[in-house]
Coordinates of C-alpha atoms (C1' of nucleotides) in Angstrom, one line a residue:
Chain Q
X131 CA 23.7 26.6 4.8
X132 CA 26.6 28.2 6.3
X133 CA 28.0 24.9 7.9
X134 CA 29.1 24.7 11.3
X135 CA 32.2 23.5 10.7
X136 CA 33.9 22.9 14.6
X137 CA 37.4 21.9 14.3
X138 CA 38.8 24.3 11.8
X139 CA 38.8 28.5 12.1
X140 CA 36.4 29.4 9.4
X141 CA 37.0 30.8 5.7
X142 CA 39.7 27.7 4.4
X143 CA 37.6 24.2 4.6
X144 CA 40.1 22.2 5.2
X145 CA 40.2 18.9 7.8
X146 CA 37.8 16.9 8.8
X147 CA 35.0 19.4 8.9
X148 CA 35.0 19.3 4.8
X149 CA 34.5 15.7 4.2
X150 CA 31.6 15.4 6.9
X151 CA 30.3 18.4 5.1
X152 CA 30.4 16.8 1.6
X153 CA 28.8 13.6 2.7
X154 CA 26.0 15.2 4.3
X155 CA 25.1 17.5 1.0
X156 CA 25.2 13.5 -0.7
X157 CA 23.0 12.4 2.0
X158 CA 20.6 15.0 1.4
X159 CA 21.2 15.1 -2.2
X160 CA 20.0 11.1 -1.9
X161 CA 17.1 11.9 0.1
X162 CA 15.8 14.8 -1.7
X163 CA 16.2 12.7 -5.2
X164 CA 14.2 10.1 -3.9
X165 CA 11.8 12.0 -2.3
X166 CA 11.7 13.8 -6.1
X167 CA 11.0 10.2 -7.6
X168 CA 8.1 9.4 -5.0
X169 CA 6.3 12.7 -6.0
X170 CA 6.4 12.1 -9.7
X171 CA 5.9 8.3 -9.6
X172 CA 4.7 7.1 -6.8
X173 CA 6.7 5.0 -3.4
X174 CA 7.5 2.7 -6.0
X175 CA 9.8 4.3 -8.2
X176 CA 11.9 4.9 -5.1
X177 CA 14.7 2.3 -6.7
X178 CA 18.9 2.8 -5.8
X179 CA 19.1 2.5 -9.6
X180 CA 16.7 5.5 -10.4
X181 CA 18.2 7.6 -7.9
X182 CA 22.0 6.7 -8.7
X183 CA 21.0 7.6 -12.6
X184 CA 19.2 10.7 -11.5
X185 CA 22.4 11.5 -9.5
X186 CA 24.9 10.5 -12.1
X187 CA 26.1 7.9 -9.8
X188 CA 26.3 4.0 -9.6
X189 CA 23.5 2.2 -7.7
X190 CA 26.1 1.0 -5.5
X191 CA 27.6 4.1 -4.5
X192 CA 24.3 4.8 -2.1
X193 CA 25.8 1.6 0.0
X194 CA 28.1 4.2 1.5
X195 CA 25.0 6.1 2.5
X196 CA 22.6 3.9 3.6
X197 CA 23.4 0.6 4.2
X198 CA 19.8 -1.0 2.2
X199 CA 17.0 0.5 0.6
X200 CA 15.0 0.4 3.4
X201 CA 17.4 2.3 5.2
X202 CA 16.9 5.4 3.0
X203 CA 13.0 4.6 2.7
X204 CA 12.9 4.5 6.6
X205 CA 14.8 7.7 6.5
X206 CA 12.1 9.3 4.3
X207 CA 9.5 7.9 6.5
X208 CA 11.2 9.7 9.2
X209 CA 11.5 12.7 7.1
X210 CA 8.0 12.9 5.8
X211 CA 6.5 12.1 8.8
X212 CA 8.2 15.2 11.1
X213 CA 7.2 17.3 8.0
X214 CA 3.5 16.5 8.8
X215 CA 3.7 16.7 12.2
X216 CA 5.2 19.9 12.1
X217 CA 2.4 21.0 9.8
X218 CA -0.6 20.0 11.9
X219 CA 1.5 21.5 14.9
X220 CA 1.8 24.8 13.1
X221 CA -1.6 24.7 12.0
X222 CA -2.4 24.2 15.8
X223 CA -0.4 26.9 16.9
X224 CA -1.5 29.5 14.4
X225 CA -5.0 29.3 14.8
X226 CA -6.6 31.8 16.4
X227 CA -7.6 31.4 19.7
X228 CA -11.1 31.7 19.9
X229 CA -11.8 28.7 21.2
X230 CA -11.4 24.8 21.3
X231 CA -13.9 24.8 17.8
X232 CA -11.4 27.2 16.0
X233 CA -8.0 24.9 16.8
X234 CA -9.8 21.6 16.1
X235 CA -11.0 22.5 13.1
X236 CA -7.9 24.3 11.7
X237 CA -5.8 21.4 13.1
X238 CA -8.3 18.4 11.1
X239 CA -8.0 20.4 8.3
X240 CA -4.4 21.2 8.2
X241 CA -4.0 17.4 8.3
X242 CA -6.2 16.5 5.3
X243 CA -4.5 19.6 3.3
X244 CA -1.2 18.5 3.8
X245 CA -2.4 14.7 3.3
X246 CA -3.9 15.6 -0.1
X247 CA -1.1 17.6 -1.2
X248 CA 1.5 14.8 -0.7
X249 CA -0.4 12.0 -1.1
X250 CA 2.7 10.6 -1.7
X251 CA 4.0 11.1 1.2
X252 CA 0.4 10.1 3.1
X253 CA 1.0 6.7 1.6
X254 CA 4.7 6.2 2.3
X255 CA 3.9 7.0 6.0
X256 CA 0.2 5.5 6.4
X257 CA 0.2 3.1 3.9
X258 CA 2.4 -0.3 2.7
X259 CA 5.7 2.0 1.6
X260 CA 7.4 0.2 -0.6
X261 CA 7.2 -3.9 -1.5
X262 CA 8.5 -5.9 1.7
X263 CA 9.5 -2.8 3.9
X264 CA 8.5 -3.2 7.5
X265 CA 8.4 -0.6 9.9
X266 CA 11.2 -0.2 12.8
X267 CA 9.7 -0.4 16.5
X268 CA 11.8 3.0 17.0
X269 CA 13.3 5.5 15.5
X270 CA 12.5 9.5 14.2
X271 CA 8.8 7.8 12.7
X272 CA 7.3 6.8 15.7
X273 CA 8.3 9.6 17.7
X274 CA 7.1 11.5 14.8
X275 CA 3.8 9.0 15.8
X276 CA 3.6 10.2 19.1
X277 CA 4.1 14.1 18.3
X278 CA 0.8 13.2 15.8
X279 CA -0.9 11.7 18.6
X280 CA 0.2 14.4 21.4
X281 CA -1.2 16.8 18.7
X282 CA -4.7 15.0 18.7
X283 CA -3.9 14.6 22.7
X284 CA -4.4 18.4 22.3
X285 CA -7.2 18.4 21.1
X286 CA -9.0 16.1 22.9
X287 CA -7.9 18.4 25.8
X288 CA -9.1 21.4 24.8
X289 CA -12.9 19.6 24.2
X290 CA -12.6 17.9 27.2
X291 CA -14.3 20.3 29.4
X292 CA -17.4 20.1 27.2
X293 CA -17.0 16.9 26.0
X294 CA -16.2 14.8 29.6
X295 CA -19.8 14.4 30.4
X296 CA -20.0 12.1 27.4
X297 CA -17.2 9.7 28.2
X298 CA -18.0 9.0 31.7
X299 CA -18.8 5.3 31.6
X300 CA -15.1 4.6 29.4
X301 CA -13.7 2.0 30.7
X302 CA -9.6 3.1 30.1
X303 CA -6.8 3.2 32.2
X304 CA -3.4 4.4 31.6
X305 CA -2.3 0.9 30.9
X306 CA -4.2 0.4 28.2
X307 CA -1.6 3.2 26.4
X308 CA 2.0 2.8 25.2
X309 CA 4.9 4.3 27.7
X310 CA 6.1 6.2 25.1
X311 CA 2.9 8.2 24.0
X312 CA 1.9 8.9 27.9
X313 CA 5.1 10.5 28.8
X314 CA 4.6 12.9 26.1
X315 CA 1.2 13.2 26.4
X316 CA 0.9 13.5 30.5
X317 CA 2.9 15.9 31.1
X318 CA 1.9 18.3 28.3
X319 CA -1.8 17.7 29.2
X320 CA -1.9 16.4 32.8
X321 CA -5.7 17.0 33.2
X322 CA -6.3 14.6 30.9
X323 CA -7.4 11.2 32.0
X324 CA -7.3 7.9 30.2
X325 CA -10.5 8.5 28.6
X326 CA -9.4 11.8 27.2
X327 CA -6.2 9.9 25.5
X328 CA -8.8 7.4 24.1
X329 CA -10.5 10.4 22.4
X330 CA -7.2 11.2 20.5
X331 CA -6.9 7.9 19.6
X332 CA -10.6 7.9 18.2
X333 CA -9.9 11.6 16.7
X334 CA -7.0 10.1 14.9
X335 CA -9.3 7.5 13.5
X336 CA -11.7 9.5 12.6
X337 CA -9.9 11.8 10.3
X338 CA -7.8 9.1 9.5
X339 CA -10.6 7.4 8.1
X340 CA -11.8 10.2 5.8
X341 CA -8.4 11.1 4.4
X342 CA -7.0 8.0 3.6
X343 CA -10.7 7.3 1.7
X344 CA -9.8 10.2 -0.1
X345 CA -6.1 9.7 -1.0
X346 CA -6.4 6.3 -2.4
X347 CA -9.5 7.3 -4.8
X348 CA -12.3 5.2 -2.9
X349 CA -14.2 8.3 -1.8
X350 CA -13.6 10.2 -5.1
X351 CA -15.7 7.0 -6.7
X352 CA -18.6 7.6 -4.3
X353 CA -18.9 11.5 -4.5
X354 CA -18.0 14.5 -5.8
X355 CA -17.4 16.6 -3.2
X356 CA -15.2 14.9 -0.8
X357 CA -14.5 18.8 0.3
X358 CA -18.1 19.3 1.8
X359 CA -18.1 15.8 3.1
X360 CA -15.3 16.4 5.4
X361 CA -15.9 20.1 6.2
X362 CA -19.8 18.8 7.1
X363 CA -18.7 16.1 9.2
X364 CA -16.1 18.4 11.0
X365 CA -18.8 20.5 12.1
X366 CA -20.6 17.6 13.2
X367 CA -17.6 16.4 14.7
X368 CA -17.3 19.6 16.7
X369 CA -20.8 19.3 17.4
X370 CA -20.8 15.9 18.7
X371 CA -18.1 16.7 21.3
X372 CA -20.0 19.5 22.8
X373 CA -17.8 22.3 21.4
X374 CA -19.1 25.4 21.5
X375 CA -18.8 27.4 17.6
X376 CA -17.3 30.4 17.1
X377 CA -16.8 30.6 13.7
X378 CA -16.9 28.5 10.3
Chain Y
X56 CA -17.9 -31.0 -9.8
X57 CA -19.8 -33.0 -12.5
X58 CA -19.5 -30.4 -15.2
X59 CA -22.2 -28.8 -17.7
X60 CA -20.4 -30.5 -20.5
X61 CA -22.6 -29.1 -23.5
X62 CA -22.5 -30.6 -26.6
X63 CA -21.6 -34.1 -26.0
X64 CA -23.7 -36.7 -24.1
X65 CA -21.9 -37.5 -20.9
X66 CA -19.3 -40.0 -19.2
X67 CA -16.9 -39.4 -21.8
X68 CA -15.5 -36.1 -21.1
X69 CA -15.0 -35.1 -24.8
X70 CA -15.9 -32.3 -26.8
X71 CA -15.2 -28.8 -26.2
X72 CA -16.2 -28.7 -22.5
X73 CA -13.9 -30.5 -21.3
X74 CA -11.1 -27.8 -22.4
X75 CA -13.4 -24.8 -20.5
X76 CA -13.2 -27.0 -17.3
X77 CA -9.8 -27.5 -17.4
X78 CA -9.5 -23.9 -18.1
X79 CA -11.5 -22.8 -15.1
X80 CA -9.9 -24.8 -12.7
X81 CA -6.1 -24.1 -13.8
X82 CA -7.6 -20.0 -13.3
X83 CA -8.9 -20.9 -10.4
X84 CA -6.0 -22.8 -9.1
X85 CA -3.6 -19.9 -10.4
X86 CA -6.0 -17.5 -8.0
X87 CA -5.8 -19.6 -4.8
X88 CA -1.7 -19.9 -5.5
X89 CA -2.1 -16.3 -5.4
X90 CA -3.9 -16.0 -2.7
X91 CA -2.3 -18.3 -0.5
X92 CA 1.3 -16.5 -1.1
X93 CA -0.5 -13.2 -0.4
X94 CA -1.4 -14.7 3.0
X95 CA 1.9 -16.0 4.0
X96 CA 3.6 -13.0 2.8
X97 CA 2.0 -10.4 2.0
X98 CA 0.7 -8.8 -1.1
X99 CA 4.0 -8.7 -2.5
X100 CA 4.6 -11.9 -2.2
X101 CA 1.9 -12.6 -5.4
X102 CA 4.9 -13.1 -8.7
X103 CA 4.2 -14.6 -11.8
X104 CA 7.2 -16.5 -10.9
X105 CA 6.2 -17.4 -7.5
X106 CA 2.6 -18.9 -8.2
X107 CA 4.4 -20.7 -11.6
X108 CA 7.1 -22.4 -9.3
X109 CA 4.0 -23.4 -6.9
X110 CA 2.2 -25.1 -9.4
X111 CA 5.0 -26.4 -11.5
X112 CA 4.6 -24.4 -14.4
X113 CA 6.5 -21.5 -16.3
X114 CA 6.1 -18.1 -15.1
X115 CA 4.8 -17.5 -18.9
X116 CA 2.0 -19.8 -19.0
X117 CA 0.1 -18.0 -16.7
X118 CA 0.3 -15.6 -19.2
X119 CA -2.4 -17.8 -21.2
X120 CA -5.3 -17.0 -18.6
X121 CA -4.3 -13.2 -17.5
X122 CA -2.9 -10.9 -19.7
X123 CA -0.8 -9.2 -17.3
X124 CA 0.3 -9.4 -13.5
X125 CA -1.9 -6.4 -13.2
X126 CA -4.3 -8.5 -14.9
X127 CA -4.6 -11.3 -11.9
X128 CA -4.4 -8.5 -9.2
X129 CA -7.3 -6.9 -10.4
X130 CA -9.3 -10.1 -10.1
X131 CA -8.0 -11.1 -7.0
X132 CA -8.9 -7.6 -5.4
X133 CA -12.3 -8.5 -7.0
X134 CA -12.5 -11.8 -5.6
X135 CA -11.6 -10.3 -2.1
X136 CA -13.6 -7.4 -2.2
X137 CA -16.5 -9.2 -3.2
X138 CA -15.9 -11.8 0.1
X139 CA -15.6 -8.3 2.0
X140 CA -19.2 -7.5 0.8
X141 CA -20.4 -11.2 1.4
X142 CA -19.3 -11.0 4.9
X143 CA -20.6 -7.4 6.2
X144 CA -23.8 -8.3 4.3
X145 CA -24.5 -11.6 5.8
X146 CA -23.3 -9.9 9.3
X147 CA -26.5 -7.7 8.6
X148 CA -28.5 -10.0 7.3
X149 CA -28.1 -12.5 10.3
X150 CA -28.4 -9.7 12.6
X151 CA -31.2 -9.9 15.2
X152 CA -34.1 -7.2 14.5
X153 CA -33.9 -6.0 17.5
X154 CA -33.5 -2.6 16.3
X155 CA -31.1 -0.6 13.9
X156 CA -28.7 -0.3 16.9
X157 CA -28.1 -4.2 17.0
X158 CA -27.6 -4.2 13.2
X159 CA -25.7 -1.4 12.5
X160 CA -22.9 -3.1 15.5
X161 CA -23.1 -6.1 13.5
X162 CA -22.0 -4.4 10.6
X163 CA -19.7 -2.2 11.6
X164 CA -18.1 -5.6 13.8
X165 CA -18.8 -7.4 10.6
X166 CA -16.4 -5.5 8.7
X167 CA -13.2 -5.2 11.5
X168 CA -13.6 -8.9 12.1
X169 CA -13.0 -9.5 8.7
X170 CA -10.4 -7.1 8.6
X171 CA -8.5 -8.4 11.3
X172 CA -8.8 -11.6 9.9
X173 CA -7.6 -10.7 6.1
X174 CA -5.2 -8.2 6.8
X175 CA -3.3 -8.8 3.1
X176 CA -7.1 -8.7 1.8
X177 CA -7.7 -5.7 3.5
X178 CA -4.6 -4.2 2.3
X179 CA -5.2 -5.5 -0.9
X180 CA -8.5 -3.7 -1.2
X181 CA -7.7 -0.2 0.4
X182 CA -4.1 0.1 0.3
X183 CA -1.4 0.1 -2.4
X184 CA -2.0 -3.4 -3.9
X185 CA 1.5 -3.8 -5.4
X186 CA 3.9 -1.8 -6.9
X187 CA 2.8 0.2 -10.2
X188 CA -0.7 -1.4 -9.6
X189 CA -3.3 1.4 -10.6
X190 CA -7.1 0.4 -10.1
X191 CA -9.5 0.0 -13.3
X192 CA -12.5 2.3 -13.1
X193 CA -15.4 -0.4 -13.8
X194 CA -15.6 -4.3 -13.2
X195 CA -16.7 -6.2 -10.0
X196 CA -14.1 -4.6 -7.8
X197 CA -16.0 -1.2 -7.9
X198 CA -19.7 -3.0 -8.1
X199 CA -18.2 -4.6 -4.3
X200 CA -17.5 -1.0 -3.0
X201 CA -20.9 0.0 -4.2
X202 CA -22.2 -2.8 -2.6
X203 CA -20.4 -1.7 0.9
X204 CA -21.8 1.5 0.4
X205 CA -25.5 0.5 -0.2
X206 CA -24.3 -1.6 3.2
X207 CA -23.6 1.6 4.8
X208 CA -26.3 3.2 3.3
X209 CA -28.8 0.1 5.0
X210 CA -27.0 1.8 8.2
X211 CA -28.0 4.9 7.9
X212 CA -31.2 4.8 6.7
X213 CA -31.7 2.2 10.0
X214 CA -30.3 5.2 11.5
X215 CA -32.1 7.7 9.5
X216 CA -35.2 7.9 11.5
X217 CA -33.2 9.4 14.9
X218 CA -30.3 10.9 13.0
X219 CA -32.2 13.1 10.7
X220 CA -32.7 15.9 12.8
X221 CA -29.2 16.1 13.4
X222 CA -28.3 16.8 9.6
X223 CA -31.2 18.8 8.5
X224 CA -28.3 21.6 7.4
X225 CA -26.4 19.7 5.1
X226 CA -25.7 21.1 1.9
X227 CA -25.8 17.9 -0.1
X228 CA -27.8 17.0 -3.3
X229 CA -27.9 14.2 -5.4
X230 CA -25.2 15.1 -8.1
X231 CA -23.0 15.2 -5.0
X232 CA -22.8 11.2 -5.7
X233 CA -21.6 9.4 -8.3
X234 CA -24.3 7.8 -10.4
X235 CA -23.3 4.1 -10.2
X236 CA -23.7 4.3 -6.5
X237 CA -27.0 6.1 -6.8
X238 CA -28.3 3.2 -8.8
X239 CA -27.9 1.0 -5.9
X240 CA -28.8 3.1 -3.2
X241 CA -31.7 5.0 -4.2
X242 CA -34.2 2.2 -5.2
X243 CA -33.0 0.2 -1.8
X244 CA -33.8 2.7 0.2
X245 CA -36.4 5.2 -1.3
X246 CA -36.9 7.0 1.8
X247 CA -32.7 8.0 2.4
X248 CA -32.6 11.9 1.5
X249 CA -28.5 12.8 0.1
X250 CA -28.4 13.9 3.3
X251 CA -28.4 10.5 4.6
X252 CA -26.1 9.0 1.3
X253 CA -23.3 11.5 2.8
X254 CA -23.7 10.2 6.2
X255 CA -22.9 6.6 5.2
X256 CA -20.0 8.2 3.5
X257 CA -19.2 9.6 7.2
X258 CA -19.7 6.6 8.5
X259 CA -17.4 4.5 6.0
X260 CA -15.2 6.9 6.4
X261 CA -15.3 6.8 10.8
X262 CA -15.0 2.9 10.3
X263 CA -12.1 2.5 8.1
X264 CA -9.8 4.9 9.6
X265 CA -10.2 2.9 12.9
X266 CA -9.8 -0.3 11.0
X267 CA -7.1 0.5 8.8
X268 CA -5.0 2.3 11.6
X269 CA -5.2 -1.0 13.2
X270 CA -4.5 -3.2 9.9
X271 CA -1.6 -1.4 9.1
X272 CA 0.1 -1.4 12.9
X273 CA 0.0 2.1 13.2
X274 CA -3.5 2.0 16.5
X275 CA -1.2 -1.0 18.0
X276 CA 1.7 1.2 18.8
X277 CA -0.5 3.7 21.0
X278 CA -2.7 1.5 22.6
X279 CA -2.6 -2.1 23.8
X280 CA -6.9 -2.4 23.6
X281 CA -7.6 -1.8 20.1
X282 CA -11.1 -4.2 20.6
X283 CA -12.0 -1.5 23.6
X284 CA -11.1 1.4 21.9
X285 CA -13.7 0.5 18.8
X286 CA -15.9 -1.1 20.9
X287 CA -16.3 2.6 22.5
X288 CA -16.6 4.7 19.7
X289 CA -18.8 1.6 18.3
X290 CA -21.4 2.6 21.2
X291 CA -20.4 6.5 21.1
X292 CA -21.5 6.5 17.6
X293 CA -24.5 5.3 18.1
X294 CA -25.8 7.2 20.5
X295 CA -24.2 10.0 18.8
X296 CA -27.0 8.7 16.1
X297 CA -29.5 9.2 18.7
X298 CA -30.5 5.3 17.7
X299 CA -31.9 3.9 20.7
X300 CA -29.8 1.1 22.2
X301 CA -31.0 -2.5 22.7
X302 CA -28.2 -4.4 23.8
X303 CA -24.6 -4.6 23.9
Chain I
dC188 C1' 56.1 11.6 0.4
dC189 C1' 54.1 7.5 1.5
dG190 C1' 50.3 4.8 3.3
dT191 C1' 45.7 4.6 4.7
dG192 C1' 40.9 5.2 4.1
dC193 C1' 37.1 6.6 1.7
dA194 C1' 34.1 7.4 -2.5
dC195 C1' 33.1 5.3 -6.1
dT196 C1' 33.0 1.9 -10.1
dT197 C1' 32.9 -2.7 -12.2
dC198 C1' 31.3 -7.1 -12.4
dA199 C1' 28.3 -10.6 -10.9
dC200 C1' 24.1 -13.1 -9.1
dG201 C1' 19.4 -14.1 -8.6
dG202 C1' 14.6 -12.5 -8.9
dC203 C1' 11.1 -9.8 -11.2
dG204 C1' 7.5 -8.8 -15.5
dT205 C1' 7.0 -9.8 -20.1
dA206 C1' 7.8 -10.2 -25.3
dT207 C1' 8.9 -13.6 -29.0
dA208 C1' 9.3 -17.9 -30.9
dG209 C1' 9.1 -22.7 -30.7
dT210 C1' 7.1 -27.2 -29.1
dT211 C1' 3.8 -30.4 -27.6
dT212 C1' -0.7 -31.8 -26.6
dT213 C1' -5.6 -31.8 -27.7
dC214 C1' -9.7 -30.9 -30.1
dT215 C1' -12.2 -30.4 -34.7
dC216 C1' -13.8 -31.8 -38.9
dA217 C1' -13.7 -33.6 -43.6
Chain W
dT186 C1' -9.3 -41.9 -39.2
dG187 C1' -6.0 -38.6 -40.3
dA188 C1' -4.8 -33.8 -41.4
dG189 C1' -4.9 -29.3 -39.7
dA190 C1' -6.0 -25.8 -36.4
dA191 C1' -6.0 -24.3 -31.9
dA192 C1' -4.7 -24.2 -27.4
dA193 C1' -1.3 -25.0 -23.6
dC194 C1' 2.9 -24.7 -22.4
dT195 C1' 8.3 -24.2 -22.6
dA196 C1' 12.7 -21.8 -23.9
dT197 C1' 15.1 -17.9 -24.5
dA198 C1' 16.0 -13.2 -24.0
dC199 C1' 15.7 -8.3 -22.4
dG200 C1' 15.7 -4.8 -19.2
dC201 C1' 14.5 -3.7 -14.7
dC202 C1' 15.5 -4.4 -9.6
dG203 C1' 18.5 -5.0 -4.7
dT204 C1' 22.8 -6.3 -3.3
dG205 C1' 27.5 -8.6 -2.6
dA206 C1' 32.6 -8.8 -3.7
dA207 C1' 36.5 -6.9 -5.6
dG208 C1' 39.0 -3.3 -7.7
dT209 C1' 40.4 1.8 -8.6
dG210 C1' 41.7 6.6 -7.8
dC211 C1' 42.0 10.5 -5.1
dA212 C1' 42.2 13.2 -0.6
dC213 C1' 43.8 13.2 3.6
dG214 C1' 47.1 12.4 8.0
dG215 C1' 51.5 11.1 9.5

DNA sequence: CCGTGCACTTCACGGCGTATAGTTTTCTCA
DNA sequence: TGAGAAAACTATACGCCGTGAAGTGCACGG
């Protein structure tokens, strides 16, 4: 809050420092208006207009923020995305360190709790954002990506022990993986082998699957207790990979 | 082709059938427009104004044969949903009986080949149709998901017979499911405890985050061997299953 | 104190869904 | 066969949307 101003001396917010200032509270003020108008409507009512009303501003006037709307929507992306990576990363490091069982599960859930509390944001992220946006190749998103998929990385590695016996006959190789993933995930996990990277991958899926039934209201057609549903097939999950339990 | 004309005798087209044929080909007609801009761009490429330029009408008269845009998605997502269900069923049907292993790949194949292959259908079906769409809560679109469930549940009672000892503490009863479903599933497959309805759930669920990771681009930026990486967990799952394996 | 640059507004264009009213074609029936 | 009803379709209009071009006013740097 207390900005760190750098050219002037500190009380008087004068020079440069005060414009940069005021454009970055506008920035903000943009993004956190827009992300206002996804929670209450949906992706879709992310319009210039709605925000510029909102702000008491001129649809226009966001042109000196962002050059097009999917600027700012890639900017959420970004946004939203860190936030849930740093939510299943805190999850992670939180848990108690029991064993392996604890982390996973406190990690899968962390996922589908923040996924079903923004579903919003879920869909923005996972989904089609907004009509005719198309995802950058680079950027804060997929690096916020890759910190998801390091995150499952870690969890692959901490079954791995138990679970290697099962995955001897996979057929990977580190060059079935994107550059950018392995030099995250290698060095934070360098007992990991390809196989091991291809469990994340299948982790991701996994959960991924569940969720995102979930969030767009097919599961919620099926059954009425998508809760036990996931919590049952995390245990099997856990199960499956030759975890041992510690504790529900 | 030679329509069921009615009242009137035959080669001349009069009488009030002719109108209902006209009818049902200009719907029809309106449908494949729609369908053919969603394939070259995308679901948001399906406009009122779009299909009316395509055919050489006004944007309004397609209001004369859907009442709303909402209207025409719903029946397209029906159409779609229901070729989803014709595909993954004919994939089991036309499955050799070799054992449930060889069926249950077929399926689960089934259902990423045609995903891969309708991506916009796909997206359609599972995603956010279009902007502002909400689903209806009856009409064919829902009778198709029920039908991919009873699918799934075919898998798992195939399945059953291995996996059951595996699940013999899950919570689940039958007003865990919604009723509809039930309907379907119960008198298919008499012998499938709601222990075994949840694990088709499990299973939709393990499919369809693979798939629609890899739909939506998100699998393609990690790994370059998407096929591999389901054709692994494909195999893992079924011996997971403890379903004996026949062949690849 | 003047000039420059930035934040912002105004106006405009084309595209969207859709409501209302009018027009043309087609079928029905006395 | 001809009048009337009904259906199919067009014309016009409204309020949304993203976005481009041009204009305005104020804060800042020299």
């Amino acid at each position: 809050m207390t900005g760190t101003s750098g050219t002037t001396t500190g009380t008087a917010p004068a020079g440069r420092g005060r414009r940069e200032r005021l454009r970055a509270e506008t920035t903000a003020e943009i993004k956190d208006t827009a992300l206002g108008l996804m929670a209450s409507g949906g992706p879709d009512a992310i319009t210039l207009r709605a925000i510029a009303r909102e702000m008491g501003m001129t649809a226009n006037a966001i042109y000196g923020y962002f050059a097009t709307r999917d600027d700012l929507v890639t900017t959420l992306i970004d946004d939203v995305y860190s936030a849930l990576a740093d939510a299943v990363e805190a999850a992670w490091a939180h848990a108690p360190a029991e064993g392996p069982a604890t982390r996973i599960l406190a990690w899968a859930r962390a996922f589908r709790t923040w996924a079903l509390a923004n579903p919003e944001g879920f869909r923005l992220v996972y989904g089609d954002p907004v009509p005719g946006y198309r995802a950058p190749e680079e950027g804060p998103a997929p690096d916020a990506a890759r910190r998801v998929c390091t995150g499952l990385a870690g969890l692959a590695a901490a079954a791995w022990p138990y679970a290697e016996p099962l995955y001897r006959d996979s057929a990977f190789g580190w060059d079935d993986f994107d550059a950018g993933l392995l030099d995250k995930v290698r060095p934070a996990f360098p007992d990991l082998p390809p196989a091991g990277v291809a469990l994340a991958l299948r982790l991701w899926g996994h959960l991924h699957g569940l969720v995102a039934l979930e969030v767009y209201g097919h599961l919620g057609r099926q059954t009425t207790s998508p809760d036990k549903l996931f919590q049952e097939e995390l245990n099997r999950l856990v199960t499956t990979l030759g975890v041992p339990k510690t504790s529900g």
